[in-house]
């Protein structure tokens, strides 16, 4: 650009004022590249922070302060946050401006052959080649035209005085490529906008629409949280239990949802999980029946993953599944209070019910039921080494003060180190892992023996009886026949049992040491006393255990078989773990009736076809831009005074100089050969 | 001058593209057509109409590639012949241990192991050739790369067969998990590199491209031995779709091309420290490397665009929306915008050289995160947490 041109453009810019400067700015390349990079960086945020999770989860994760800050920044739904959409919109505007500014020029360029090019300027091209030919100008033109044609050039001829110029151009659709590519960006974004939930957000913002956060039946939801049937886009979810139906979907919005009415009803007959031979799920499918007023016959169809049901612009997808209210038959084993007799109760998953344990009323919230649990076997080598450990259910127990702990119990005993245990997991918050209590299963595969044993030890009268029998025996083993001492020894034994149940065995021993220190027992008697106390404890436990086992008359631990001894040891271990379990009740699953629910996603996307049009434009555009090279070539012919003519071929492609050099070489080689051949045959004709 | 007009016309070739094809071109295309028709008929019970369509489109793509890039023909013949031989020897899974050829060469595990050995070997040989300035050694490097790519390709095809041997219901194309796509990555990168090697008539970059392939081989071996990832698992329902067959391979053409661009960028930076010396070793000129970088990024960008579009179309069918801002999708967008910025800088701002080379390398890091990191660190629909 020379100085005058620069001055002119500055002057032009000034005269056009701020609007022009704005357009200049929006269409500038620097802005475009900056925006591309900024969108990249902004997009990362939403991938690092999981989006659209329940708000309490975020609160738990970030604490109240940062939770607020992040919420204000819209980080829980970055991609529809105002600032993010603003950047995107900026990019779209910038692309549109760029497009409107460049396309007219490009379209004109597509049809311009540049036949006004002068010899002098052609000589400045780096790709050029010259000949002095004996042929007539018309003959040369023919050869050049043929060569141009064969190399993909369309051309135009023009006389420049006595000289003649052939102006060729190839690959002009490359320019269309630019237009298609950039137009597609705009088209895709417009389509995406139509399908996005911007309108919903806007209505929520203006207060026209109220987000529902409570978990209440659809019939009780206020109309201010309901969207009537329209042609607008949405995307929502609904869980339908087997045998039930639904005519709405729930659209997640902020920390709650709104309800979208559907012009049809979906009834779910069955949900199935099919399995491979190896046990992995091979298919999730729902048999649904769709009824609508305008349908004479309901539509029966099976919806599977990757095989949605499309009806009248609504697409219905298999998205998830869950429990749909399975019926559970439970046995409750109270772990606190006076009356420890087990009792039976029934429950339904997803429901909550009161549960009274010795006068305290708890709330039992049954959360989930799993008919099978595939876990790696303990000695697993490969990922195939798994087993099904049977059904499990999870529940929450809420104390009268409102605190809740969550439990996960397995129905069947699970094998751990060759022994069978009932597992019950407990945790204080969803963020923690479950910690499992191992209750040994008796030879009939039930928790009864252990539970009775535990109950006995917690019952003052029965414990007293057991401890007295234990004390008596120990004393007689030690040759002490003083029955006066029995109550005292028994009481120590009870104290030890209490400690064992509240703490663990080492702390029982520590307690004994400490109490002997206190009484200043001389060291030579200590050992005997320790042994005596420990034996009393063991005997007491043993007596209680005997009782729990229905008094089968086995005299001592060593009379039991290995299995029985092991059970006793496991029972003692479970006993001291009970304290940490700290639950008022142990719930045992006896029986169940499984009912599933299917999670369907239902969507309307009227912008989809616009987006797909954009996709087509983009694909075509990119290939045109990359693989059709826009190139020009000229052939300048000037007659020479003594007959024949001077030939100059020049060519240019600014975007692909290296590739073009090769092409230019090939083309001029061909022209060279043609010229020589023609000269030769002319010469021979003369001869 | 004593030449005749007839001999002069040989300097230029009047024939069109199809006329210029040799009898071998036609024979080759014809043979593969028969093979395709047979496969279409023989495997019909396992294919729906989309998959039939994909089969024929693959055939056309193969012919197109083979006609434009002649070495691809011989490569395809060798791969097809050895694969057919392997299948013929492979009536049941146990044959893998009984049969000598399968056991040592052609079962998918053996073939992939050969690939894992040959790619690093090729890299070493390329570098040795560069150090010794030996044309011949570098040719050996090319031969090894060809062989490694063939081994990997055969490994994948035979694995496809093996998946059906386990059980017809488990059978599926082997591009469905990280293990398989790493093999795919090595092959596509190898083959795309070989194309540019021939086109730019230089073998000097082979070692550099070998670096990234070797890195993927190392990962593959770790994944194999530490995680038993080579086992063929049945497909989870979300992946059971014919979209898989086009979405994933298209993506890997993109990844492979981006990887080459980055490695050429690396070579560019290395040579720019002492251009004289590297030129003597047979390095291409800075402009040529710059050009290769552009070509590979353009190729990658084009294929990555298509792959992302295919992904969106698939998502519309599987997840209920063509775009869900799932981490994998979002990272695909990031990768794409990043290379769009690269292309703009080059074409509209005229940037060249070192900054673009650096950017290509950073671009590969971003791409690697999109390809691997997202699966490892982020959760989303692509990790199939829901179903
Ligand atoms: C998401 C947004 C965009 C994408 C994906 C995109 C994509 C592309 C691609 C792939 C190329 C081809 C580069 C090549 O030939 O190798 C290109 C070229 C170009 N783009 Fe963009 N672009 C975008 C936005 C913009 C914007 C906002 C502007 C305007 C400031 C712009 C102006 C241009 C120009 C002037 C060219 C060169 C055309 C030529 O002369 O061949 N682009 N773009």
Tab-separated table of N, CA and C in Angstrom, chain B residues 35-45 47 52 55-56:
chain	number	residue	atom	x	y	z
B	35	UNK	N	-14.094	-58.976	-3.648
B	35	UNK	CA	-13.997	-59.231	-2.208
B	35	UNK	C	-15.103	-58.512	-1.453
B	36	UNK	N	-15.341	-57.277	-1.834
B	36	UNK	CA	-16.361	-56.476	-1.155
B	36	UNK	C	-17.753	-57.074	-1.362
B	37	UNK	N	-18.026	-57.467	-2.607
B	37	UNK	CA	-19.331	-58.067	-2.894
B	37	UNK	C	-19.514	-59.340	-2.083
B	38	UNK	N	-18.438	-60.130	-2.035
B	38	UNK	CA	-18.518	-61.381	-1.292
B	38	UNK	C	-18.778	-61.102	0.196
B	39	UNK	N	-18.021	-60.152	0.734
B	39	UNK	CA	-18.195	-59.815	2.159
B	39	UNK	C	-19.618	-59.314	2.408
B	40	UNK	N	-20.097	-58.504	1.488
B	40	UNK	CA	-21.435	-57.947	1.627
B	40	UNK	C	-22.492	-59.047	1.662
B	41	UNK	N	-22.223	-60.107	0.897
B	41	UNK	CA	-23.156	-61.226	0.846
B	41	UNK	C	-22.964	-62.156	2.042
B	42	UNK	N	-21.686	-62.494	2.288
B	42	UNK	CA	-21.371	-63.487	3.308
B	42	UNK	C	-21.727	-62.990	4.708
B	43	UNK	N	-21.444	-61.695	4.962
B	43	UNK	CA	-21.681	-61.167	6.307
B	43	UNK	C	-23.044	-60.488	6.449
B	44	UNK	N	-23.875	-60.653	5.421
B	44	UNK	CA	-25.173	-59.962	5.434
B	44	UNK	C	-25.959	-60.163	6.736
B	45	UNK	N	-25.974	-61.383	7.312
B	45	UNK	CA	-26.766	-61.557	8.530
B	45	UNK	C	-26.309	-60.664	9.681
B	47	UNK	N	-25.075	-57.557	9.277
B	47	UNK	CA	-24.997	-56.142	8.916
B	47	UNK	C	-26.388	-55.597	8.622
B	52	UNK	N	-23.934	-52.017	5.426
B	52	UNK	CA	-23.669	-52.346	4.025
B	52	UNK	C	-23.162	-51.099	3.296
B	55	UNK	N	-19.675	-50.378	4.150
B	55	UNK	CA	-18.759	-51.314	3.471
B	55	UNK	C	-18.423	-50.807	2.071
B	56	UNK	N	-19.454	-50.407	1.329
B	56	UNK	CA	-19.195	-49.970	-0.046
B	56	UNK	C	-18.474	-48.626	-0.083
